[in-house]
Tab-separated table of C-alpha atoms and ligand atoms in Angstrom:
chain	number	residue	atom	x	y	z
A	1	MET	CA	73.601	9.053	-47.003
A	2	ASP	CA	72.099	7.454	-50.127
A	3	GLY	CA	75.153	5.221	-50.404
A	4	VAL	CA	77.195	7.835	-52.260
A	5	ALA	CA	80.870	7.538	-51.405
A	6	PRO	CA	82.497	10.668	-49.992
A	7	TYR	CA	85.516	11.880	-51.934
A	8	VAL	CA	88.374	14.327	-51.669
A	9	THR	CA	88.757	17.107	-54.245
A	10	ALA	CA	91.963	17.896	-56.135
A	11	ASP	CA	92.633	20.745	-53.690
A	12	GLY	CA	92.113	18.448	-50.708
A	13	ARG	CA	88.591	19.329	-49.555
A	14	GLN	CA	86.280	16.641	-48.163
A	15	ILE	CA	83.001	16.141	-50.003
A	16	GLY	CA	80.454	14.123	-48.042
A	17	GLY	CA	77.153	12.417	-48.869
A	18	VAL	CA	74.089	13.877	-50.530
A	19	LEU	CA	72.713	16.891	-48.632
A	20	MET	CA	70.006	18.094	-51.021
A	21	ASP	CA	68.411	15.831	-53.588
A	22	MET	CA	66.073	17.273	-56.199
A	23	ARG	CA	64.124	14.483	-57.867
A	24	GLY	CA	62.157	14.980	-61.071
A	25	ILE	CA	61.275	18.607	-60.392
A	26	THR	CA	58.755	20.223	-62.740
A	27	LEU	CA	57.601	23.814	-62.247
A	28	ARG	CA	55.031	25.631	-64.402
A	29	PHE	CA	53.792	29.197	-64.544
A	30	GLY	CA	50.559	28.993	-66.514
A	31	GLY	CA	51.664	27.629	-69.868
A	32	VAL	CA	55.375	28.201	-69.253
A	33	GLU	CA	57.375	25.199	-68.066
A	34	ALA	CA	60.223	26.873	-66.216
A	35	ILE	CA	61.679	23.556	-64.957
A	36	LYS	CA	61.179	20.312	-66.857
A	37	ASN	CA	61.652	17.115	-64.871
A	38	ILE	CA	65.091	17.969	-63.476
A	39	SER	CA	66.996	15.814	-61.016
A	40	PHE	CA	70.300	16.728	-59.418
A	41	ASP	CA	71.914	16.592	-56.013
A	42	ILE	CA	74.091	18.801	-53.863
A	43	ARG	CA	76.667	17.052	-51.721
A	44	GLU	CA	77.798	18.030	-48.280
A	45	GLY	CA	80.733	20.456	-48.410
A	46	GLU	CA	80.745	21.082	-52.127
A	47	ILE	CA	80.391	24.214	-54.203
A	48	ARG	CA	77.779	23.422	-56.817
A	49	ALA	CA	77.231	25.815	-59.727
A	50	ILE	CA	74.083	26.189	-61.798
A	51	ILE	CA	74.698	27.754	-65.195
A	52	GLY	CA	72.704	28.384	-68.366
A	53	PRO	CA	71.330	31.163	-70.554
A	54	ASN	CA	68.837	33.743	-69.308
A	55	GLY	CA	65.397	32.272	-68.775
A	56	ALA	CA	66.811	28.743	-68.394
A	57	GLY	CA	65.098	28.317	-65.013
A	58	LYS	CA	68.115	28.749	-62.722
A	59	SER	CA	66.547	31.243	-60.307
A	60	SER	CA	63.350	29.211	-60.340
A	61	MET	CA	65.339	26.191	-59.192
A	62	LEU	CA	66.834	28.136	-56.265
A	63	ASN	CA	63.343	29.381	-55.484
A	64	VAL	CA	62.100	25.794	-55.296
A	65	ILE	CA	64.942	24.868	-52.941
A	66	SER	CA	64.241	27.874	-50.718
A	67	GLY	CA	60.466	27.338	-50.655
A	68	PHE	CA	59.486	30.467	-52.614
A	69	TYR	CA	58.086	28.342	-55.460
A	70	HIS	CA	56.306	25.010	-55.166
A	71	PRO	CA	56.829	22.507	-57.977
A	72	GLN	CA	53.847	20.780	-59.588
A	73	ASP	CA	55.837	17.576	-59.763
A	74	GLY	CA	58.873	16.011	-58.147
A	75	GLU	CA	60.342	15.601	-54.686
A	76	VAL	CA	62.766	17.642	-52.625
A	77	TRP	CA	64.935	15.602	-50.274
A	78	PHE	CA	67.053	17.239	-47.596
A	79	ARG	CA	69.404	15.368	-45.263
A	80	GLY	CA	67.947	12.042	-46.313
A	81	GLU	CA	64.330	12.996	-45.710
A	82	LYS	CA	61.590	13.945	-48.118
A	83	ARG	CA	60.667	17.544	-47.429
A	84	PRO	CA	56.967	18.363	-47.298
A	85	PRO	CA	55.851	21.614	-49.010
A	86	MET	CA	57.261	24.427	-46.887
A	87	LYS	CA	57.140	28.195	-46.605
A	88	PRO	CA	60.413	30.098	-47.014
A	89	TYR	CA	60.737	30.788	-43.268
A	90	GLN	CA	60.373	27.069	-42.537
A	91	VAL	CA	63.066	26.257	-45.101
A	92	ALA	CA	65.272	28.885	-43.471
A	93	ARG	CA	64.861	27.099	-40.132
A	94	LEU	CA	66.199	23.922	-41.718
A	95	GLY	CA	69.478	25.779	-42.241
A	96	ILE	CA	69.101	27.009	-45.808
A	97	ALA	CA	69.895	30.687	-46.459
A	98	ARG	CA	70.043	32.658	-49.680
A	99	THR	CA	70.862	35.843	-51.478
A	100	PHE	CA	68.774	37.253	-54.314
A	101	GLN	CA	69.519	38.066	-57.960
A	102	ASN	CA	68.317	41.591	-57.228
A	103	ILE	CA	69.702	42.734	-53.892
A	104	ALA	CA	67.083	42.539	-51.157
A	105	LEU	CA	68.316	44.682	-48.256
A	106	PHE	CA	66.800	47.486	-46.169
A	107	GLU	CA	68.431	50.503	-47.806
A	108	GLY	CA	67.672	52.914	-44.964
A	109	MET	CA	69.043	50.637	-42.258
A	110	SER	CA	72.682	50.311	-41.267
A	111	VAL	CA	74.879	47.461	-42.410
A	112	LEU	CA	74.874	46.058	-38.868
A	113	ASP	CA	71.070	46.127	-38.554
A	114	ASN	CA	70.664	44.513	-41.968
A	115	ILE	CA	72.976	41.691	-40.968
A	116	MET	CA	71.118	41.284	-37.655
A	117	THR	CA	67.929	40.507	-39.618
A	118	GLY	CA	69.744	37.356	-40.740
A	119	ARG	CA	69.529	36.143	-37.126
A	120	LEU	CA	65.726	36.199	-37.075
A	121	THR	CA	65.396	32.478	-37.751
A	122	HIS	CA	67.423	31.831	-34.582
A	123	MET	CA	65.479	34.138	-32.275
A	124	LYS	CA	63.393	32.067	-29.910
A	125	THR	CA	62.082	34.949	-27.895
A	126	GLY	CA	59.063	36.604	-29.516
A	127	LEU	CA	58.198	40.278	-29.105
A	128	LEU	CA	55.766	39.695	-26.246
A	129	ALA	CA	58.211	37.445	-24.428
A	130	GLN	CA	60.882	40.079	-24.924
A	131	ALA	CA	58.694	42.609	-23.150
A	132	ILE	CA	58.069	40.253	-20.212
A	133	TRP	CA	61.381	38.434	-19.808
A	134	LYS	CA	63.770	41.213	-20.605
A	135	GLY	CA	66.793	39.334	-19.293
A	136	LYS	CA	66.364	36.359	-21.562
A	137	ALA	CA	65.912	38.585	-24.598
A	138	GLU	CA	69.047	40.488	-23.720
A	139	ALA	CA	71.093	37.310	-23.401
A	140	GLU	CA	69.841	36.232	-26.807
A	141	GLU	CA	70.695	39.618	-28.284
A	142	VAL	CA	74.270	39.318	-26.983
A	143	ALA	CA	74.664	35.844	-28.485
A	144	ASN	CA	73.289	37.075	-31.809
A	145	ARG	CA	75.635	40.029	-31.773
A	146	GLU	CA	78.608	37.703	-31.308
A	147	VAL	CA	77.769	35.719	-34.414
A	148	VAL	CA	77.197	38.906	-36.401
A	149	GLU	CA	80.483	40.451	-35.249
A	150	LYS	CA	82.353	37.333	-36.314
A	151	ILE	CA	80.860	37.604	-39.810
A	152	ILE	CA	81.594	41.336	-40.053
A	153	ASP	CA	85.246	40.560	-39.314
A	154	PHE	CA	85.297	37.638	-41.689
A	155	LEU	CA	83.941	39.664	-44.623
A	156	GLU	CA	86.084	42.675	-43.740
A	157	ILE	CA	83.253	45.187	-43.465
A	158	GLN	CA	84.047	46.683	-40.031
A	159	ALA	CA	84.552	50.138	-41.561
A	160	ILE	CA	80.982	50.347	-42.903
A	161	ARG	CA	79.081	48.745	-40.037
A	162	LYS	CA	77.168	51.958	-39.195
A	163	THR	CA	76.661	53.074	-42.815
A	164	PRO	CA	73.132	52.972	-44.256
A	165	VAL	CA	73.131	50.302	-46.954
A	166	GLY	CA	71.638	52.735	-49.486
A	167	ARG	CA	74.892	54.704	-49.502
A	168	LEU	CA	77.120	51.755	-50.362
A	169	PRO	CA	78.511	50.960	-53.809
A	170	TYR	CA	77.041	47.914	-55.502
A	171	GLY	CA	79.889	45.498	-54.747
A	172	LEU	CA	79.691	46.177	-51.023
A	173	LYS	CA	75.915	45.801	-51.000
A	174	LYS	CA	76.389	42.334	-52.437
A	175	ARG	CA	78.874	41.595	-49.673
A	176	VAL	CA	76.419	42.801	-47.013
A	177	GLU	CA	73.776	40.531	-48.500
A	178	LEU	CA	76.193	37.628	-48.197
A	179	ALA	CA	76.841	38.653	-44.585
A	180	ARG	CA	73.130	38.661	-43.822
A	181	ALA	CA	72.752	35.162	-45.275
A	182	LEU	CA	75.773	33.928	-43.282
A	183	ALA	CA	74.336	35.397	-40.078
A	184	ALA	CA	71.801	32.572	-40.210
A	185	GLU	CA	74.742	30.136	-39.919
A	186	PRO	CA	73.334	28.074	-42.786
A	187	LYS	CA	74.191	24.494	-43.621
A	188	LEU	CA	73.365	25.235	-47.260
A	189	LEU	CA	73.905	28.667	-48.806
A	190	LEU	CA	72.179	29.615	-52.065
A	191	LEU	CA	73.685	32.480	-54.067
A	192	ASP	CA	71.823	33.856	-57.077
A	193	GLU	CA	74.393	35.598	-59.297
A	194	PRO	CA	76.572	36.870	-56.438
A	195	MET	CA	78.969	38.537	-58.890
A	196	ALA	CA	76.597	39.957	-61.475
A	197	GLY	CA	77.390	43.583	-62.305
A	198	MET	CA	80.719	43.559	-60.460
A	199	ASN	CA	84.045	44.741	-61.805
A	200	VAL	CA	87.020	42.381	-61.969
A	201	GLU	CA	88.396	43.338	-58.566
A	202	GLU	CA	85.017	42.994	-56.850
A	203	LYS	CA	84.569	39.596	-58.478
A	204	GLU	CA	87.939	38.451	-57.194
A	205	ASP	CA	87.024	39.565	-53.672
A	206	MET	CA	83.661	37.822	-53.807
A	207	SER	CA	85.228	34.620	-55.186
A	208	ARG	CA	87.710	34.583	-52.342
A	209	PHE	CA	84.975	35.098	-49.739
A	210	ILE	CA	82.869	32.295	-51.208
A	211	LEU	CA	85.840	29.921	-51.091
A	212	ASP	CA	86.677	31.021	-47.537
A	213	VAL	CA	83.090	30.513	-46.341
A	214	ASN	CA	83.120	27.004	-47.793
A	215	ASP	CA	86.502	26.261	-46.322
A	216	GLU	CA	86.289	27.825	-42.862
A	217	PHE	CA	82.615	27.294	-41.996
A	218	GLY	CA	82.202	24.082	-44.006
A	219	THR	CA	79.121	25.602	-45.630
A	220	THR	CA	77.726	23.804	-48.661
A	221	ILE	CA	77.132	26.308	-51.452
A	222	ALA	CA	74.947	26.327	-54.558
A	223	LEU	CA	75.468	29.304	-56.808
A	224	ILE	CA	74.208	30.665	-60.101
A	225	GLU	CA	76.924	32.416	-62.057
A	226	HIS	CA	77.478	33.546	-65.652
A	227	ASP	CA	81.204	34.188	-65.610
A	228	MET	CA	82.628	30.865	-66.793
A	229	GLY	CA	86.088	31.667	-65.427
A	230	VAL	CA	84.579	32.088	-61.967
A	231	VAL	CA	82.513	28.907	-62.313
A	232	MET	CA	85.540	26.883	-63.380
A	233	ASP	CA	87.635	28.263	-60.515
A	234	LEU	CA	85.066	27.919	-57.746
A	235	SER	CA	82.877	24.938	-58.334
A	236	ASP	CA	83.316	21.236	-57.704
A	237	ARG	CA	80.396	20.287	-59.952
A	238	VAL	CA	78.184	22.137	-62.396
A	239	VAL	CA	74.547	21.677	-63.479
A	240	VAL	CA	73.750	23.177	-66.879
A	241	MET	CA	70.169	24.259	-67.635
A	242	ASP	CA	68.651	25.342	-70.925
A	243	TYR	CA	64.963	26.159	-71.494
A	244	GLY	CA	64.037	24.414	-68.254
A	245	ARG	CA	65.887	21.213	-69.120
A	246	LYS	CA	69.089	19.846	-67.648
A	247	ILE	CA	71.606	19.465	-70.477
A	248	GLY	CA	74.756	18.786	-68.484
A	249	ASP	CA	75.928	17.758	-65.025
A	250	GLY	CA	79.462	17.028	-63.888
A	251	THR	CA	82.836	18.475	-63.047
A	252	PRO	CA	83.769	21.802	-64.684
A	253	ASP	CA	85.960	19.905	-67.167
A	254	GLU	CA	83.192	17.477	-68.016
A	255	VAL	CA	80.629	20.169	-68.771
A	256	ARG	CA	83.185	22.277	-70.641
A	257	ASN	CA	83.715	19.376	-73.053
A	258	ASN	CA	80.029	18.438	-73.353
A	259	GLN	CA	78.921	19.164	-76.944
A	260	GLU	CA	75.304	19.940	-76.045
A	261	VAL	CA	76.489	22.445	-73.441
A	262	ILE	CA	78.899	24.039	-75.905
A	263	ASP	CA	76.152	24.365	-78.526
A	264	ALA	CA	73.520	25.760	-76.168
A	265	TYR	CA	75.620	27.957	-73.935
A	266	LEU	CA	79.380	27.962	-73.977
A	267	GLY	CA	79.699	28.585	-77.701
A	268	VAL	CA	78.160	32.045	-77.431
A	269	ALA	CA	79.343	35.152	-75.596
A	270	HIS	CA	77.768	35.951	-72.207
A	271	GLU	CA	77.636	38.555	-69.599
B	301	ADP	N1	57.077	34.287	-60.808
B	301	ADP	C1	57.038	33.962	-62.111
B	301	ADP	N2	55.871	34.069	-62.806
B	301	ADP	C2	55.826	33.733	-64.119
B	301	ADP	N3	56.865	33.265	-64.830
B	301	ADP	C3	58.045	33.154	-64.188
B	301	ADP	C4	58.197	33.498	-62.798
B	301	ADP	N4	59.486	33.267	-62.429
B	301	ADP	C5	60.113	32.810	-63.529
B	301	ADP	N5	59.258	32.746	-64.571
B	301	ADP	C6	59.572	32.265	-65.930
B	301	ADP	O1	60.288	31.047	-65.814
B	301	ADP	C7	61.329	30.991	-66.765
B	301	ADP	C8	62.662	30.815	-66.060
B	301	ADP	O2	62.994	32.015	-65.351
B	301	ADP	P1	64.200	32.102	-64.322
B	301	ADP	O3	64.114	30.965	-63.382
B	301	ADP	O4	64.186	33.461	-63.748
B	301	ADP	O5	65.449	31.915	-65.301
B	301	ADP	P2	67.005	32.245	-65.071
B	301	ADP	O6	67.233	32.553	-63.646
B	301	ADP	O7	67.712	31.029	-65.561
B	301	ADP	O8	67.310	33.430	-65.965
B	301	ADP	C9	61.244	32.275	-67.595
B	301	ADP	O9	60.495	32.013	-68.754
B	301	ADP	C10	60.513	33.211	-66.662
B	301	ADP	O10	59.812	34.191	-67.379
B	302	MG	MG1	67.958	34.223	-62.708
Protein backbone atom coordinates (compact mmCIF):
# COMPACT_ATOMS: atom_id res chain seq x y z
CA MET A 1 0.00 0.00 0.00
CA ASP A 2 1.33 3.46 -0.92
CA GLY A 3 4.60 1.87 -2.00
CA VAL A 4 6.03 1.84 1.52
CA ALA A 5 8.31 -1.13 2.03
CA PRO A 6 7.40 -3.45 4.90
CA TYR A 7 10.16 -3.95 7.45
CA VAL A 8 11.06 -6.13 10.39
CA THR A 9 11.63 -4.56 13.82
CA ALA A 10 14.67 -5.19 16.02
CA ASP A 11 12.60 -7.68 18.05
CA GLY A 12 11.51 -9.50 14.90
CA ARG A 13 7.97 -8.21 14.35
CA GLN A 14 6.64 -7.64 10.83
CA ILE A 15 5.51 -4.11 10.02
CA GLY A 16 3.42 -3.87 6.86
CA GLY A 17 2.21 -1.03 4.63
CA VAL A 18 0.34 2.10 5.61
CA LEU A 19 -2.96 1.32 7.37
CA MET A 20 -4.06 4.81 8.44
CA ASP A 21 -2.84 7.94 6.72
CA MET A 22 -3.66 11.34 8.17
CA ARG A 23 -2.97 14.04 5.60
CA GLY A 24 -2.80 17.72 6.48
CA ILE A 25 -5.31 17.53 9.32
CA THR A 26 -6.47 20.84 10.80
CA LEU A 27 -9.06 20.97 13.59
CA ARG A 28 -10.45 24.14 15.17
CA PHE A 29 -12.73 24.82 18.11
CA GLY A 30 -13.87 28.40 17.62
CA GLY A 31 -10.63 30.36 17.72
CA VAL A 32 -8.55 27.50 19.10
CA GLU A 33 -6.53 25.50 16.57
CA ALA A 34 -6.21 22.16 18.33
CA ILE A 35 -4.50 20.48 15.34
CA LYS A 36 -2.46 22.46 12.83
CA ASN A 37 -1.91 20.83 9.45
CA ILE A 38 -0.57 17.52 10.76
CA SER A 39 0.31 14.56 8.59
CA PHE A 40 1.41 11.17 9.86
CA ASP A 41 0.72 7.53 9.14
CA ILE A 42 0.17 4.35 11.11
CA ARG A 43 1.55 1.18 9.58
CA GLU A 44 0.03 -2.25 9.74
CA GLY A 45 1.21 -4.17 12.81
CA GLU A 46 3.04 -1.35 14.52
CA ILE A 47 2.66 0.27 17.91
CA ARG A 48 2.57 3.99 17.25
CA ALA A 49 2.82 6.43 20.17
CA ILE A 50 1.56 10.00 20.26
CA ILE A 51 3.26 12.13 22.90
CA GLY A 52 3.34 15.79 23.88
CA PRO A 53 2.43 18.18 26.69
CA ASN A 54 -1.12 18.64 27.95
CA GLY A 55 -3.29 20.51 25.48
CA ALA A 56 -1.03 19.54 22.55
CA GLY A 57 -3.98 18.05 20.64
CA LYS A 58 -3.27 14.34 21.18
CA SER A 59 -6.77 13.32 22.27
CA SER A 60 -8.22 15.51 19.53
CA MET A 61 -6.18 13.55 16.99
CA LEU A 62 -7.55 10.23 18.28
CA ASN A 63 -11.01 11.76 18.19
CA VAL A 64 -10.53 12.63 14.52
CA ILE A 65 -9.42 9.07 13.76
CA SER A 66 -12.41 7.62 15.61
CA GLY A 67 -14.94 10.00 14.04
CA PHE A 68 -15.84 11.94 17.20
CA TYR A 69 -14.37 15.15 15.75
CA HIS A 70 -14.44 16.26 12.13
CA PRO A 71 -11.46 18.25 10.87
CA GLN A 72 -11.99 21.50 8.95
CA ASP A 73 -9.14 20.57 6.66
CA GLY A 74 -7.22 17.49 5.59
CA GLU A 75 -7.93 13.92 4.57
CA VAL A 76 -8.18 10.67 6.48
CA TRP A 77 -7.10 7.61 4.51
CA PHE A 78 -7.75 4.10 5.78
CA ARG A 79 -6.59 0.93 4.02
CA GLY A 80 -5.68 2.87 0.91
CA GLU A 81 -9.01 4.64 0.57
CA LYS A 82 -10.03 8.18 1.40
CA ARG A 83 -12.56 8.01 4.20
CA PRO A 84 -15.63 10.21 3.86
CA PRO A 85 -16.82 12.03 7.03
CA MET A 86 -18.15 9.32 9.33
CA LYS A 87 -19.95 8.94 12.63
CA PRO A 88 -18.15 7.06 15.41
CA TYR A 89 -20.30 3.93 14.98
CA GLN A 90 -19.44 3.83 11.27
CA VAL A 91 -15.73 4.14 12.08
CA ALA A 92 -16.14 1.32 14.59
CA ARG A 93 -17.57 -0.87 11.83
CA LEU A 94 -14.41 -0.30 9.80
CA GLY A 95 -12.52 -2.10 12.58
CA ILE A 96 -11.31 0.81 14.68
CA ALA A 97 -11.89 0.57 18.45
CA ARG A 98 -10.79 2.83 21.27
CA THR A 99 -10.51 3.50 24.95
CA PHE A 100 -11.01 6.92 26.51
CA GLN A 101 -8.76 9.20 28.58
CA ASN A 102 -11.49 9.18 31.22
CA ILE A 103 -12.83 5.66 31.63
CA ALA A 104 -16.17 5.23 29.87
CA LEU A 105 -17.79 2.08 31.28
CA PHE A 106 -21.20 1.26 32.76
CA GLU A 107 -20.36 1.29 36.46
CA GLY A 108 -23.49 -0.57 37.57
CA MET A 109 -23.08 -3.38 35.05
CA SER A 110 -20.88 -6.43 35.48
CA VAL A 111 -17.49 -6.77 33.86
CA LEU A 112 -18.89 -9.40 31.49
CA ASP A 113 -21.83 -7.23 30.39
CA ASN A 114 -19.55 -4.24 29.85
CA ILE A 115 -17.28 -6.31 27.63
CA MET A 116 -20.30 -7.65 25.72
CA THR A 117 -21.18 -4.06 24.72
CA GLY A 118 -17.95 -4.15 22.71
CA ARG A 119 -19.62 -6.72 20.44
CA LEU A 120 -22.41 -4.35 19.40
CA THR A 121 -20.73 -3.39 16.13
CA HIS A 122 -20.78 -7.07 15.14
CA MET A 123 -24.42 -7.76 15.98
CA LYS A 124 -26.39 -8.12 12.79
CA THR A 125 -29.65 -9.02 14.42
CA GLY A 126 -31.60 -5.96 15.57
CA LEU A 127 -33.96 -5.96 18.54
CA LEU A 128 -37.07 -6.58 16.44
CA ALA A 129 -35.40 -9.39 14.53
CA GLN A 130 -34.29 -10.87 17.83
CA ALA A 131 -37.90 -11.00 18.97
CA ILE A 132 -39.02 -12.72 15.75
CA TRP A 133 -36.12 -15.02 14.90
CA LYS A 134 -35.10 -16.10 18.35
CA GLY A 135 -32.89 -18.91 17.09
CA LYS A 136 -30.70 -16.71 14.96
CA ALA A 137 -30.24 -14.22 17.79
CA GLU A 138 -29.26 -17.01 20.13
CA ALA A 139 -26.66 -18.35 17.72
CA GLU A 140 -25.21 -14.87 17.44
CA GLU A 141 -25.17 -14.49 21.21
CA VAL A 142 -23.20 -17.74 21.55
CA ALA A 143 -20.64 -16.62 18.96
CA ASN A 144 -20.28 -13.26 20.71
CA ARG A 145 -19.83 -14.97 24.05
CA GLU A 146 -17.00 -17.07 22.63
CA VAL A 147 -15.04 -14.02 21.54
CA VAL A 148 -15.66 -12.33 24.89
CA GLU A 149 -14.58 -15.40 26.87
CA LYS A 150 -11.35 -15.57 24.89
CA ILE A 151 -10.58 -11.95 25.79
CA ILE A 152 -11.45 -12.46 29.46
CA ASP A 153 -8.92 -15.30 29.56
CA PHE A 154 -6.35 -13.32 27.65
CA LEU A 155 -6.52 -10.33 30.01
CA GLU A 156 -6.71 -12.56 33.08
CA ILE A 157 -9.94 -11.13 34.48
CA GLN A 158 -11.91 -14.37 35.01
CA ALA A 159 -12.11 -13.73 38.76
CA ILE A 160 -14.01 -10.45 38.35
CA ARG A 161 -16.32 -11.34 35.48
CA LYS A 162 -19.49 -10.98 37.60
CA THR A 163 -18.29 -7.94 39.59
CA PRO A 164 -19.98 -4.58 38.94
CA VAL A 165 -17.37 -2.34 37.34
CA GLY A 166 -18.03 0.41 39.91
CA ARG A 167 -16.49 -1.77 42.62
CA LEU A 168 -13.20 -2.34 40.84
CA PRO A 169 -9.94 -0.52 41.56
CA TYR A 170 -8.79 1.91 38.90
CA GLY A 171 -6.17 -0.33 37.28
CA LEU A 172 -8.68 -3.11 36.69
CA LYS A 173 -11.25 -0.71 35.28
CA LYS A 174 -8.68 0.31 32.70
CA ARG A 175 -8.13 -3.35 31.88
CA VAL A 176 -11.88 -3.91 31.47
CA GLU A 177 -12.01 -0.94 29.12
CA LEU A 178 -9.25 -2.53 27.07
CA ALA A 179 -11.23 -5.79 27.07
CA ARG A 180 -14.33 -4.02 25.80
CA ALA A 181 -12.34 -2.44 22.96
CA LEU A 182 -10.78 -5.81 22.08
CA ALA A 183 -14.21 -7.46 22.02
CA ALA A 184 -14.79 -5.57 18.78
CA GLU A 185 -11.84 -7.51 17.31
CA PRO A 186 -10.39 -4.28 15.92
CA LYS A 187 -7.83 -3.95 13.16
CA LEU A 188 -6.70 -0.67 14.72
CA LEU A 189 -6.86 -0.04 18.47
CA LEU A 190 -6.67 3.50 19.84
CA LEU A 191 -5.64 3.91 23.49
CA ASP A 192 -5.87 7.32 25.14
CA GLU A 193 -3.49 7.29 28.13
CA PRO A 194 -4.05 3.62 29.02
CA MET A 195 -1.64 3.88 31.96
CA ALA A 196 -2.49 7.29 33.38
CA GLY A 197 -2.95 7.19 37.15
CA MET A 198 -1.58 3.66 37.50
CA ASN A 199 1.08 2.51 39.93
CA VAL A 200 4.28 0.89 38.67
CA GLU A 201 2.97 -2.66 38.89
CA GLU A 202 -0.28 -1.81 37.09
CA LYS A 203 1.71 -0.06 34.38
CA GLU A 204 3.89 -3.12 33.89
CA ASP A 205 0.80 -5.32 33.57
CA MET A 206 -0.82 -2.97 31.08
CA SER A 207 2.40 -2.70 29.03
CA ARG A 208 2.61 -6.46 28.82
CA PHE A 209 -1.03 -6.76 27.72
CA ILE A 210 -0.57 -4.12 25.03
CA LEU A 211 2.48 -5.94 23.67
CA ASP A 212 0.64 -9.28 23.82
CA VAL A 213 -2.40 -7.89 21.98
CA ASN A 214 -0.12 -6.57 19.24
CA ASP A 215 1.80 -9.80 19.07
CA GLU A 216 -0.93 -12.43 19.37
CA PHE A 217 -3.84 -10.73 17.58
CA GLY A 218 -1.69 -8.72 15.17
CA THR A 219 -3.62 -5.61 16.18
CA THR A 220 -2.19 -2.28 15.08
CA ILE A 221 -2.09 0.09 18.05
CA ALA A 222 -1.93 3.87 18.40
CA LEU A 223 -1.52 5.08 21.94
CA ILE A 224 -1.14 8.33 23.84
CA GLU A 225 1.18 8.00 26.80
CA HIS A 226 3.13 10.35 29.08
CA ASP A 227 5.52 7.91 30.71
CA MET A 228 8.57 8.12 28.45
CA GLY A 229 9.96 4.82 29.74
CA VAL A 230 6.77 3.09 28.63
CA VAL A 231 6.79 4.87 25.26
CA MET A 232 10.40 3.90 24.60
CA ASP A 233 9.73 0.27 25.57
CA LEU A 234 6.48 -0.20 23.68
CA SER A 235 6.46 1.83 20.54
CA ASP A 236 7.95 1.30 17.10
CA ARG A 237 7.50 4.94 16.10
CA VAL A 238 6.52 8.11 17.91
CA VAL A 239 4.70 11.28 16.80
CA VAL A 240 5.41 14.31 18.99
CA MET A 241 2.81 17.10 19.19
CA ASP A 242 3.11 20.53 20.76
CA TYR A 243 0.44 23.26 20.64
CA GLY A 244 -1.32 21.46 17.79
CA ARG A 245 1.82 21.16 15.67
CA LYS A 246 3.86 18.08 14.88
CA ILE A 247 7.41 18.68 16.11
CA GLY A 248 8.84 15.19 15.77
CA ASP A 249 8.17 11.84 14.10
CA GLY A 250 10.37 8.77 14.09
CA THR A 251 11.73 5.89 16.10
CA PRO A 252 11.95 6.35 19.89
CA ASP A 253 15.70 6.98 19.54
CA GLU A 254 15.18 9.55 16.82
CA VAL A 255 12.65 11.59 18.77
CA ARG A 256 14.67 11.27 21.98
CA ASN A 257 17.59 12.97 20.24
CA ASN A 258 15.50 15.61 18.44
CA GLN A 259 16.41 19.03 19.89
CA GLU A 260 12.99 20.58 19.30
CA VAL A 261 11.35 17.67 21.11
CA ILE A 262 13.80 17.94 23.99
CA ASP A 263 13.16 21.68 24.32
CA ALA A 264 9.38 21.45 24.12
CA TYR A 265 8.73 18.26 26.02
CA LEU A 266 11.45 15.90 27.10
CA GLY A 267 13.51 18.52 28.90
CA VAL A 268 10.83 19.07 31.53
CA ALA A 269 9.37 16.71 34.12
CA HIS A 270 6.01 15.06 33.37
CA GLU A 271 3.38 12.97 34.89
N1 LIG B 1 -14.56 19.53 22.52
C1 LIG B 1 -13.72 20.58 22.61
N2 LIG B 1 -14.22 21.85 22.59
C2 LIG B 1 -13.38 22.91 22.68
N3 LIG B 1 -12.04 22.83 22.76
C3 LIG B 1 -11.50 21.59 22.80
C4 LIG B 1 -12.31 20.40 22.72
N4 LIG B 1 -11.50 19.31 22.77
C5 LIG B 1 -10.24 19.79 22.86
N5 LIG B 1 -10.25 21.14 22.89
C6 LIG B 1 -9.06 22.02 22.96
O1 LIG B 1 -8.11 21.55 22.01
C7 LIG B 1 -6.81 21.62 22.55
C8 LIG B 1 -6.17 20.25 22.55
O2 LIG B 1 -6.82 19.41 23.51
P1 LIG B 1 -6.57 17.85 23.62
O3 LIG B 1 -6.69 17.25 22.27
O4 LIG B 1 -7.46 17.33 24.67
O5 LIG B 1 -5.05 17.82 24.10
P2 LIG B 1 -4.19 16.64 24.77
O6 LIG B 1 -4.95 15.37 24.68
O7 LIG B 1 -2.91 16.64 24.01
O8 LIG B 1 -3.96 17.06 26.21
C9 LIG B 1 -6.93 22.24 23.95
O9 LIG B 1 -6.72 23.62 23.85
C10 LIG B 1 -8.37 21.92 24.30
O10 LIG B 1 -8.87 22.86 25.22
MG1 LIG C 1 -5.65 14.09 26.11
